[in-house]
Amino acid sequence: MKIKEMLECDIHNWNVWTLRCQLFHELTWDANSESKLVPFVLRELAQLFEEAHEVVKLMNSEMCPTPRHMFYTAWIELLVVARKRAAHMLKYPDAQVISLGIGDTTEPIPGVITSAMAKPLRAAIASTFYSNLGIEEDDIFVSDGAKSDISRLQVLSGSSVTMAVQDPSYPVYVDSSVIMGQTGQFQKDVKKYGKIEYMKCTPKNGFFPDLSTISRTDVIFFCSPKNPTGAAASREQLTRLVQFAKGNRSIIVFDSPYAMYMSDDNPRSIFEIPGAKEVAIEIEISSFSKCAGFTGVRLGWTVVPKGLLFSDGFSIAKDFNRIVCTCFNGASNVAQAGSLACLSPAGLKAMHEVVGFYKENTEIIVETVNSLGFKVYGGRNAPDVWVHFPGQSSWDVFAEIREKTHVVTTPGSGFGPGGEGFIRVSAFGHRANMLEACRRFKELYK
Ligand SMILES: Cc1ncc(COP(=O)(O)O)c(C=O)c1O
């Protein structure tokens, strides 16, 4: 932008420019970024100085000391210091330059303040998703997403617990268990890790495990609606699961990032199950990744009810709080502000529209695959379509589709041995790509 235009620009452009100045200024003074940013800083400096010089000339000739001009002059003065500092760093590249000039705070915001900042979001999550379910705002831990919380829950569990997973399942449960040292060796013949209870979920059992065949474990990871099969557990099935866990004194970690995708009248939260509140045995994880497009923004939450206790009576929430505060410094203010907006009436409507868009994608895939004569599962309650290729290897099917259509799917066996013979087709994508992928599937399998 030309300087004259800049001084006369509309407020939006002016803000962009001052924001850029501000950003640049912060980068210049950020003690941690200085070595990495020197070339960038210098380039920016040169540009800014050229502009600044022009402004000074303009101001001298036209002298119109509006608030904007005064603001600008203050920036120019600061930039002189920044320029000298950048030149100094170029001259002494190995020097550890310490910035005590402009002064920027380095200490973290006190916990008492950050917890007050987090409160409205926790309250909003509690009232939006758990009203009448006995969950209060202080049961909710705001995080940077479900995946990180799964690992933090594994840290809470330690290495000596035993765990069960649906098979097939989202790989992070097993992988984080391996990392924590909870498992035995990988058994190549059955493609399972020792000491993990794999709860087989196939079309034969309606993708819900036969609990009578499942050994007791300390923790049960349970996902519904489920990645990768797209199946959602019914109220009756979850009631059985809760009874099973109660009887075994197991804790259920209920992962439900796809809850908003539910079309059927299945529980969206494990806390909907009667009796679940009396003896709290559930932890629930969720996030805005799939319903508000927050996969890059990162905001999720975990519900650890106050009543959930270790066998010695110590509060699990207190322990989890300690772990969260040690492993994590809190969701960014930007992500929290965005999440609050998600929970406003307009935000909820917008999230339902996003979910609706992906559900339409899902229908397009399901319709196509059905029309080609394949047996297809999922789709109604989750954005995952689970396609059966009986007797074939998931990897072979994956390779054939990729080679012949240039469409990348996911081999079902990547989600556990129970996924062999399936591929997962995700509905997350642009509509045009969905339609084109389906056209190519039709070409391949016509
Ligand atoms: C079942 C399941 N849980 C958790 C996650 C991770 O979600 P987030 O983006 O909140 O970390 C995913 C993402 O693919 C998922 O499928």
Short mmCIF file of C-alpha atoms and ligand atoms in Angstrom, two decimals:
data_model
loop_
_atom_site.label_atom_id
_atom_site.label_comp_id
_atom_site.label_asym_id
_atom_site.label_seq_id
_atom_site.Cartn_x
_atom_site.Cartn_y
_atom_site.Cartn_z
CA MET A 1 0.00 0.00 0.00
CA LYS A 2 1.24 3.49 -0.80
CA ILE A 3 1.92 5.61 2.26
CA LYS A 4 -0.46 8.36 1.27
CA GLU A 5 -3.18 5.78 0.75
CA MET A 6 -2.25 4.26 4.03
CA LEU A 7 -2.78 7.46 5.90
CA GLU A 8 -6.09 7.92 4.23
CA CYS A 9 -7.06 4.29 4.19
CA ASP A 10 -10.19 2.91 5.64
CA ILE A 11 -10.01 1.64 9.14
CA HIS A 12 -9.79 -1.99 8.06
CA ASN A 13 -6.62 -1.50 6.03
CA TRP A 14 -5.17 0.70 8.69
CA ASN A 15 -5.77 -2.02 11.22
CA VAL A 16 -4.10 -4.60 9.03
CA TRP A 17 -1.05 -2.41 8.74
CA THR A 18 -0.83 -1.61 12.43
CA LEU A 19 -1.38 -5.26 13.23
CA ARG A 20 1.52 -6.11 10.98
CA CYS A 21 3.63 -3.51 12.79
CA GLN A 22 2.59 -4.95 16.09
CA LEU A 23 3.32 -8.50 15.04
CA PHE A 24 6.64 -7.48 13.66
CA HIS A 25 7.40 -5.55 16.80
CA GLU A 26 6.62 -8.55 18.97
CA LEU A 27 8.69 -10.87 16.84
CA THR A 28 11.55 -8.42 17.04
CA TRP A 29 11.47 -8.39 20.78
CA ASP A 30 10.66 -11.99 21.47
CA ALA A 31 13.80 -13.26 23.14
CA ASN A 32 13.10 -16.84 22.05
CA SER A 33 12.59 -16.12 18.41
CA GLU A 34 15.46 -13.80 17.73
CA SER A 35 17.96 -16.21 16.22
CA LYS A 36 15.39 -17.90 14.00
CA LEU A 37 13.82 -14.70 12.83
CA VAL A 38 16.74 -12.49 11.99
CA PRO A 39 16.46 -12.74 8.18
CA PHE A 40 12.72 -12.31 8.36
CA VAL A 41 13.04 -9.43 10.81
CA LEU A 42 15.54 -7.69 8.63
CA ARG A 43 13.42 -8.02 5.52
CA GLU A 44 10.42 -6.71 7.37
CA LEU A 45 12.47 -3.92 8.88
CA ALA A 46 13.69 -2.76 5.52
CA GLN A 47 10.16 -2.64 4.21
CA LEU A 48 8.80 -0.91 7.27
CA PHE A 49 11.55 1.63 7.30
CA GLU A 50 10.96 2.51 3.72
CA GLU A 51 7.33 3.06 4.53
CA ALA A 52 8.12 4.86 7.76
CA HIS A 53 10.54 7.14 6.00
CA GLU A 54 7.87 8.06 3.53
CA VAL A 55 5.48 8.83 6.33
CA VAL A 56 7.94 11.10 8.07
CA LYS A 57 8.50 12.98 4.81
CA LEU A 58 4.80 13.27 4.30
CA MET A 59 4.21 14.40 7.81
CA ASN A 60 6.94 17.03 7.55
CA SER A 61 5.50 18.36 4.35
CA GLU A 62 1.85 18.24 5.20
CA MET A 63 1.91 18.29 8.98
CA CYS A 64 -1.44 16.97 9.94
CA PRO A 65 -1.01 15.60 13.47
CA THR A 66 -4.08 13.44 13.67
CA PRO A 67 -4.21 10.68 16.29
CA ARG A 68 -3.28 8.24 13.55
CA HIS A 69 -0.15 10.19 12.71
CA MET A 70 0.83 10.41 16.35
CA PHE A 71 0.35 6.70 16.69
CA TYR A 72 2.50 6.16 13.68
CA THR A 73 5.29 8.40 15.01
CA ALA A 74 5.45 6.37 18.18
CA TRP A 75 5.92 3.20 16.12
CA ILE A 76 8.70 4.77 14.12
CA GLU A 77 10.63 5.60 17.26
CA LEU A 78 10.32 2.06 18.50
CA LEU A 79 11.42 0.74 15.14
CA VAL A 80 14.69 2.66 15.35
CA VAL A 81 15.56 0.68 18.46
CA ALA A 82 14.49 -2.51 16.73
CA ARG A 83 16.64 -1.71 13.71
CA LYS A 84 19.68 -1.06 15.86
CA ARG A 85 19.10 -4.25 17.72
CA ALA A 86 18.73 -6.27 14.51
CA ALA A 87 21.95 -4.72 13.14
CA HIS A 88 23.69 -5.58 16.40
CA MET A 89 22.58 -9.18 16.12
CA LEU A 90 23.89 -9.39 12.58
CA LYS A 91 27.22 -7.97 13.73
CA TYR A 92 27.47 -10.38 16.68
CA PRO A 93 25.63 -13.47 15.47
CA ASP A 94 26.79 -15.63 18.40
CA ALA A 95 25.92 -13.11 21.09
CA GLN A 96 23.03 -14.02 23.38
CA VAL A 97 21.26 -10.69 23.13
CA ILE A 98 19.10 -9.93 26.15
CA SER A 99 16.25 -7.54 25.62
CA LEU A 100 15.60 -5.29 28.56
CA GLY A 101 14.50 -2.42 26.38
CA ILE A 102 10.85 -2.17 25.54
CA GLY A 103 9.85 -4.58 28.25
CA ASP A 104 7.39 -7.38 27.78
CA THR A 105 6.13 -9.67 30.48
CA THR A 106 7.66 -13.10 30.62
CA GLU A 107 5.87 -14.70 33.57
CA PRO A 108 2.77 -16.81 32.98
CA ILE A 109 -0.65 -15.36 33.72
CA PRO A 110 -1.39 -16.34 37.34
CA GLY A 111 -3.48 -19.47 37.67
CA VAL A 112 -6.22 -17.65 39.52
CA ILE A 113 -6.76 -15.50 36.42
CA THR A 114 -6.49 -18.26 33.80
CA SER A 115 -8.93 -20.40 35.73
CA ALA A 116 -11.38 -17.48 35.74
CA MET A 117 -10.87 -17.14 31.97
CA ALA A 118 -11.58 -20.84 31.47
CA LYS A 119 -14.69 -20.82 33.67
CA PRO A 120 -17.25 -19.48 31.20
CA LEU A 121 -16.25 -22.10 28.64
CA ARG A 122 -16.47 -24.93 31.15
CA ALA A 123 -19.86 -23.67 32.26
CA ALA A 124 -21.00 -23.37 28.64
CA ILE A 125 -19.83 -26.93 27.83
CA ALA A 126 -21.57 -28.26 30.95
CA SER A 127 -24.86 -26.54 30.21
CA THR A 128 -24.84 -27.30 26.46
CA PHE A 129 -23.87 -30.96 26.49
CA TYR A 130 -24.51 -32.22 30.03
CA SER A 131 -27.51 -30.34 31.38
CA ASN A 132 -29.54 -32.66 33.64
CA LEU A 133 -26.79 -35.28 33.46
CA GLY A 134 -25.25 -34.43 36.82
CA ILE A 135 -22.11 -32.93 35.29
CA GLU A 136 -20.95 -29.56 36.58
CA GLU A 137 -18.49 -27.07 35.21
CA ASP A 138 -15.72 -28.10 37.60
CA ASP A 139 -15.96 -31.68 36.29
CA ILE A 140 -14.80 -30.40 32.90
CA PHE A 141 -11.16 -30.08 31.85
CA VAL A 142 -10.74 -27.92 28.77
CA SER A 143 -7.96 -29.19 26.52
CA ASP A 144 -6.37 -28.97 23.10
CA GLY A 145 -8.32 -31.93 21.76
CA ALA A 146 -9.38 -35.48 22.40
CA LYS A 147 -6.16 -37.05 21.17
CA SER A 148 -3.97 -35.26 23.69
CA ASP A 149 -6.43 -36.06 26.45
CA ILE A 150 -6.29 -39.75 25.64
CA SER A 151 -2.53 -39.63 26.22
CA ARG A 152 -2.94 -37.59 29.39
CA LEU A 153 -5.42 -40.16 30.66
CA GLN A 154 -2.83 -42.83 29.92
CA VAL A 155 -0.33 -40.88 32.02
CA LEU A 156 -2.97 -40.86 34.76
CA SER A 157 -3.36 -44.63 34.40
CA GLY A 158 0.34 -45.42 34.60
CA SER A 159 2.09 -48.47 33.24
CA SER A 160 0.60 -51.16 35.44
CA VAL A 161 -3.07 -50.92 34.42
CA THR A 162 -4.75 -53.27 32.00
CA MET A 163 -6.97 -51.96 29.25
CA ALA A 164 -9.58 -53.06 26.74
CA VAL A 165 -10.34 -51.58 23.32
CA GLN A 166 -12.92 -52.18 20.65
CA ASP A 167 -11.39 -54.01 17.71
CA PRO A 168 -11.18 -52.27 15.28
CA SER A 169 -10.67 -48.90 16.97
CA TYR A 170 -9.06 -45.48 16.71
CA PRO A 171 -5.36 -46.48 16.93
CA VAL A 172 -4.41 -43.92 19.56
CA TYR A 173 -5.82 -45.99 22.45
CA VAL A 174 -3.52 -48.91 21.67
CA ASP A 175 -0.53 -46.80 20.65
CA SER A 176 -0.62 -44.66 23.80
CA SER A 177 -0.96 -47.83 25.85
CA VAL A 178 2.15 -49.24 24.17
CA ILE A 179 4.04 -46.00 24.80
CA MET A 180 3.04 -46.11 28.48
CA GLY A 181 4.43 -49.63 28.79
CA GLN A 182 1.07 -51.18 29.64
CA THR A 183 1.30 -53.89 27.00
CA GLY A 184 3.20 -57.06 26.29
CA GLN A 185 5.02 -57.80 23.04
CA PHE A 186 3.35 -57.50 19.65
CA GLN A 187 2.18 -60.94 18.61
CA LYS A 188 2.72 -61.11 14.88
CA ASP A 189 0.46 -64.12 14.25
CA VAL A 190 -2.67 -62.46 15.67
CA LYS A 191 -1.51 -58.86 15.13
CA LYS A 192 -2.26 -57.93 18.74
CA TYR A 193 -0.27 -56.59 21.65
CA GLY A 194 -0.05 -58.78 24.73
CA LYS A 195 -2.01 -57.69 27.79
CA ILE A 196 -4.57 -55.67 25.78
CA GLU A 197 -8.12 -57.02 25.72
CA TYR A 198 -9.34 -56.66 22.13
CA MET A 199 -13.15 -56.51 22.10
CA LYS A 200 -14.13 -57.71 18.67
CA CYS A 201 -16.73 -55.52 16.93
CA THR A 202 -17.97 -56.98 13.65
CA PRO A 203 -21.18 -56.96 11.62
CA LYS A 204 -22.01 -60.29 13.32
CA ASN A 205 -22.33 -58.72 16.77
CA GLY A 206 -23.70 -55.41 15.49
CA PHE A 207 -20.30 -53.84 16.21
CA PHE A 208 -20.91 -54.21 19.95
CA PRO A 209 -18.64 -56.64 21.83
CA ASP A 210 -19.89 -59.82 23.40
CA LEU A 211 -19.14 -58.81 26.98
CA SER A 212 -19.49 -62.37 28.25
CA THR A 213 -16.22 -63.20 26.49
CA ILE A 214 -14.30 -60.14 27.70
CA SER A 215 -11.80 -60.40 30.54
CA ARG A 216 -11.79 -57.81 33.28
CA THR A 217 -9.50 -54.81 32.74
CA ASP A 218 -8.87 -51.65 34.78
CA VAL A 219 -9.78 -49.34 31.89
CA ILE A 220 -12.13 -49.79 28.95
CA PHE A 221 -11.73 -47.40 26.02
CA PHE A 222 -15.05 -47.17 24.27
CA CYS A 223 -15.84 -44.96 21.28
CA SER A 224 -19.38 -44.17 20.10
CA PRO A 225 -20.25 -43.17 17.42
CA LYS A 226 -17.27 -45.11 16.44
CA ASN A 227 -14.24 -44.51 14.30
CA PRO A 228 -13.72 -46.47 12.01
CA THR A 229 -16.94 -48.50 11.70
CA GLY A 230 -19.36 -45.59 12.05
CA ALA A 231 -21.44 -47.67 14.48
CA ALA A 232 -23.18 -46.04 17.44
CA ALA A 233 -24.02 -48.03 20.57
CA SER A 234 -27.66 -48.08 21.60
CA ARG A 235 -28.95 -47.11 25.05
CA GLU A 236 -29.45 -50.76 25.91
CA GLN A 237 -25.93 -51.70 24.81
CA LEU A 238 -24.35 -48.87 26.78
CA THR A 239 -26.42 -49.82 29.82
CA ARG A 240 -24.90 -53.30 29.58
CA LEU A 241 -21.45 -51.82 29.22
CA VAL A 242 -21.92 -49.65 32.31
CA GLN A 243 -23.17 -52.67 34.31
CA PHE A 244 -20.19 -54.70 33.10
CA ALA A 245 -17.75 -51.97 34.14
CA LYS A 246 -19.44 -51.52 37.52
CA GLY A 247 -19.31 -55.23 38.19
CA ASN A 248 -15.63 -55.33 37.35
CA ARG A 249 -14.74 -51.99 38.96
CA SER A 250 -13.37 -50.86 35.60
CA ILE A 251 -13.29 -47.26 34.41
CA ILE A 252 -14.87 -46.52 31.04
CA VAL A 253 -13.14 -43.86 28.96
CA PHE A 254 -15.91 -42.88 26.58
CA ASP A 255 -14.63 -41.11 23.47
CA SER A 256 -17.38 -39.25 21.64
CA PRO A 257 -15.99 -36.63 19.24
CA TYR A 258 -18.66 -37.60 16.69
CA ALA A 259 -21.63 -37.22 19.04
CA MET A 260 -23.14 -34.43 16.93
CA TYR A 261 -23.26 -36.76 13.92
CA MET A 262 -25.80 -39.02 15.57
CA SER A 263 -29.02 -39.44 13.55
CA ASP A 264 -30.51 -42.25 15.62
CA ASP A 265 -31.75 -41.84 19.15
CA ASN A 266 -28.63 -43.30 20.76
CA PRO A 267 -26.94 -41.68 23.76
CA ARG A 268 -24.61 -38.85 22.86
CA SER A 269 -22.98 -39.04 26.27
CA ILE A 270 -22.25 -42.02 28.51
CA PHE A 271 -23.65 -39.95 31.38
CA GLU A 272 -27.12 -40.44 29.85
CA ILE A 273 -27.04 -44.04 31.04
CA PRO A 274 -29.18 -44.57 34.13
CA GLY A 275 -27.14 -45.49 37.16
CA ALA A 276 -23.98 -43.99 35.73
CA LYS A 277 -24.18 -41.10 38.19
CA GLU A 278 -24.66 -43.25 41.28
CA VAL A 279 -21.32 -44.98 41.01
CA ALA A 280 -19.27 -42.81 38.74
CA ILE A 281 -17.10 -44.98 36.59
CA GLU A 282 -16.91 -42.94 33.43
CA ILE A 283 -14.61 -40.39 31.95
CA GLU A 284 -15.79 -38.78 28.75
CA ILE A 285 -13.69 -37.10 26.07
CA SER A 286 -14.97 -34.91 23.27
CA SER A 287 -13.90 -32.05 21.03
CA PHE A 288 -14.90 -29.44 18.48
CA SER A 289 -12.60 -30.93 15.83
CA LYS A 290 -15.25 -32.70 13.80
CA CYS A 291 -18.28 -30.52 14.36
CA ALA A 292 -16.78 -27.04 14.11
CA GLY A 293 -13.73 -27.70 11.93
CA PHE A 294 -11.37 -27.21 14.88
CA THR A 295 -8.85 -29.86 13.82
CA GLY A 296 -6.28 -27.08 13.47
CA VAL A 297 -7.61 -24.74 16.16
CA ARG A 298 -7.49 -27.51 18.80
CA LEU A 299 -10.11 -27.45 21.52
CA GLY A 300 -11.54 -30.41 23.35
CA TRP A 301 -12.58 -31.40 26.83
CA THR A 302 -12.60 -34.28 29.23
CA VAL A 303 -15.23 -34.86 31.88
CA VAL A 304 -13.92 -36.41 35.08
CA PRO A 305 -16.79 -36.45 37.59
CA LYS A 306 -15.89 -35.47 41.14
CA GLY A 307 -17.36 -38.73 42.41
CA LEU A 308 -14.84 -40.82 40.49
CA LEU A 309 -12.37 -42.24 43.03
CA PHE A 310 -9.36 -44.53 43.06
CA SER A 311 -9.79 -47.70 45.12
CA ASP A 312 -8.04 -45.94 48.05
CA GLY A 313 -10.68 -43.19 47.94
CA PHE A 314 -8.50 -40.48 46.39
CA SER A 315 -10.17 -38.22 43.83
CA ILE A 316 -9.27 -39.11 40.24
CA ALA A 317 -10.18 -35.58 39.12
CA LYS A 318 -7.58 -34.14 41.52
CA ASP A 319 -4.93 -36.44 40.14
CA PHE A 320 -5.94 -35.67 36.58
CA ASN A 321 -5.81 -31.96 37.35
CA ARG A 322 -2.23 -32.36 38.56
CA ILE A 323 -1.29 -34.24 35.40
CA VAL A 324 -3.02 -31.75 33.11
CA CYS A 325 -1.32 -28.82 34.83
CA THR A 326 2.05 -30.53 34.48
CA CYS A 327 1.77 -31.73 30.88
CA PHE A 328 -0.18 -28.84 29.40
CA ASN A 329 -0.42 -25.09 29.74
CA GLY A 330 -4.02 -24.72 28.74
CA ALA A 331 -5.99 -24.23 25.55
CA SER A 332 -5.14 -20.96 23.83
CA ASN A 333 -7.35 -17.98 24.53
CA VAL A 334 -8.15 -17.81 20.83
CA ALA A 335 -9.37 -21.40 20.81
CA GLN A 336 -11.38 -20.82 23.97
CA ALA A 337 -12.98 -17.69 22.54
CA GLY A 338 -13.86 -19.59 19.36
CA SER A 339 -15.33 -22.40 21.42
CA LEU A 340 -17.52 -20.04 23.39
CA ALA A 341 -18.79 -18.77 20.06
CA CYS A 342 -19.49 -22.39 19.02
CA LEU A 343 -21.79 -22.74 22.01
CA SER A 344 -23.79 -19.59 21.33
CA PRO A 345 -27.16 -20.15 19.61
CA ALA A 346 -25.70 -18.97 16.29
CA GLY A 347 -22.58 -21.12 16.82
CA LEU A 348 -24.61 -24.23 17.55
CA LYS A 349 -26.67 -23.63 14.42
CA ALA A 350 -23.48 -23.17 12.38
CA MET A 351 -21.99 -26.38 13.81
CA HIS A 352 -25.12 -28.31 12.86
CA GLU A 353 -24.75 -26.93 9.33
CA VAL A 354 -21.12 -28.09 9.16
CA VAL A 355 -22.14 -31.52 10.44
CA GLY A 356 -25.04 -31.55 7.95
CA PHE A 357 -22.64 -30.90 5.09
CA TYR A 358 -20.45 -33.88 6.00
CA LYS A 359 -23.52 -36.03 6.57
CA GLU A 360 -24.57 -35.27 2.99
CA ASN A 361 -21.09 -36.32 1.86
CA THR A 362 -21.56 -39.53 3.82
CA GLU A 363 -24.87 -40.21 2.08
CA ILE A 364 -23.23 -39.71 -1.32
CA ILE A 365 -20.54 -42.29 -0.48
CA VAL A 366 -22.98 -44.78 1.06
CA GLU A 367 -25.32 -44.52 -1.92
CA THR A 368 -22.48 -45.05 -4.39
CA VAL A 369 -20.94 -48.01 -2.60
CA ASN A 370 -24.34 -49.59 -2.06
CA SER A 371 -25.18 -49.17 -5.74
CA LEU A 372 -22.01 -51.07 -6.60
CA GLY A 373 -23.22 -54.03 -4.58
CA PHE A 374 -20.85 -53.77 -1.63
CA LYS A 375 -21.95 -54.29 1.94
CA VAL A 376 -21.53 -50.98 3.67
CA TYR A 377 -21.81 -50.04 7.36
CA GLY A 378 -21.76 -46.79 9.27
CA GLY A 379 -22.60 -43.46 7.74
CA ARG A 380 -25.82 -42.73 9.65
CA ASN A 381 -24.27 -41.70 12.94
CA ALA A 382 -20.69 -40.88 12.03
CA PRO A 383 -18.77 -39.51 9.06
CA ASP A 384 -17.08 -42.87 8.48
CA VAL A 385 -18.21 -45.38 5.89
CA TRP A 386 -17.03 -48.93 6.54
CA VAL A 387 -17.00 -51.05 3.39
CA HIS A 388 -16.68 -54.82 3.46
CA PHE A 389 -14.54 -56.72 0.97
CA PRO A 390 -14.99 -60.26 2.34
CA GLY A 391 -12.00 -62.54 1.92
CA GLN A 392 -9.73 -59.78 0.65
CA SER A 393 -6.87 -58.08 2.40
CA SER A 394 -7.56 -54.48 3.41
CA TRP A 395 -4.17 -53.43 2.08
CA ASP A 396 -4.79 -55.08 -1.30
CA VAL A 397 -8.13 -53.33 -1.68
CA PHE A 398 -6.62 -50.05 -0.56
CA ALA A 399 -3.80 -50.46 -3.14
CA GLU A 400 -6.18 -51.36 -5.96
CA ILE A 401 -8.42 -48.37 -5.32
CA ARG A 402 -5.45 -46.05 -5.02
CA GLU A 403 -3.72 -47.37 -8.15
CA LYS A 404 -6.80 -47.40 -10.32
CA THR A 405 -8.72 -44.36 -9.11
CA HIS A 406 -6.11 -42.19 -7.37
CA VAL A 407 -8.40 -42.09 -4.35
CA VAL A 408 -6.79 -42.74 -0.99
CA THR A 409 -8.88 -44.60 1.59
CA THR A 410 -7.77 -46.26 4.84
CA PRO A 411 -7.16 -50.01 5.10
CA GLY A 412 -9.37 -51.37 7.86
CA SER A 413 -6.63 -53.56 9.33
CA GLY A 414 -4.81 -50.37 10.33
CA PHE A 415 -7.43 -50.06 13.09
CA GLY A 416 -6.74 -53.50 14.52
CA PRO A 417 -7.00 -57.11 13.38
CA GLY A 418 -10.81 -56.88 13.50
CA GLY A 419 -10.66 -54.38 10.61
CA GLU A 420 -9.19 -56.88 8.15
CA GLY A 421 -11.26 -57.16 4.99
CA PHE A 422 -12.66 -53.64 5.32
CA ILE A 423 -11.70 -50.20 4.12
CA ARG A 424 -12.78 -46.92 5.67
CA VAL A 425 -13.92 -44.07 3.47
CA SER A 426 -14.05 -40.74 5.25
CA ALA A 427 -16.70 -38.16 4.43
CA PHE A 428 -14.45 -35.26 5.36
CA GLY A 429 -13.70 -33.52 2.08
CA HIS A 430 -14.87 -30.99 -0.47
CA ARG A 431 -18.15 -31.87 -2.18
CA ALA A 432 -16.56 -31.79 -5.63
CA ASN A 433 -13.93 -34.29 -4.49
CA MET A 434 -16.58 -36.56 -2.99
CA LEU A 435 -18.53 -36.59 -6.25
CA GLU A 436 -15.42 -37.16 -8.32
CA ALA A 437 -14.18 -39.97 -6.03
CA CYS A 438 -17.59 -41.65 -6.28
CA ARG A 439 -17.57 -41.29 -10.07
CA ARG A 440 -14.19 -43.04 -10.13
CA PHE A 441 -15.41 -45.80 -7.77
CA LYS A 442 -18.26 -46.40 -10.22
CA GLU A 443 -15.80 -46.59 -13.12
CA LEU A 444 -13.67 -49.10 -11.25
CA TYR A 445 -16.39 -51.39 -9.96
CA LYS A 446 -19.11 -51.04 -12.65
C1 LIG B 1 -12.38 -41.55 17.85
C2 LIG B 1 -11.51 -40.35 17.85
N1 LIG B 1 -11.13 -39.81 19.03
C3 LIG B 1 -10.35 -38.73 19.05
C4 LIG B 1 -9.90 -38.13 17.90
C5 LIG B 1 -9.01 -36.94 18.00
O1 LIG B 1 -9.75 -35.78 18.02
P1 LIG B 1 -9.09 -34.37 18.32
O2 LIG B 1 -8.94 -33.68 17.01
O3 LIG B 1 -10.05 -33.69 19.23
O4 LIG B 1 -7.76 -34.60 18.98
C6 LIG B 1 -10.27 -38.67 16.67
C7 LIG B 1 -9.78 -38.03 15.44
O5 LIG B 1 -9.69 -38.53 14.38
C8 LIG B 1 -11.10 -39.80 16.64
O6 LIG B 1 -11.49 -40.35 15.47
#
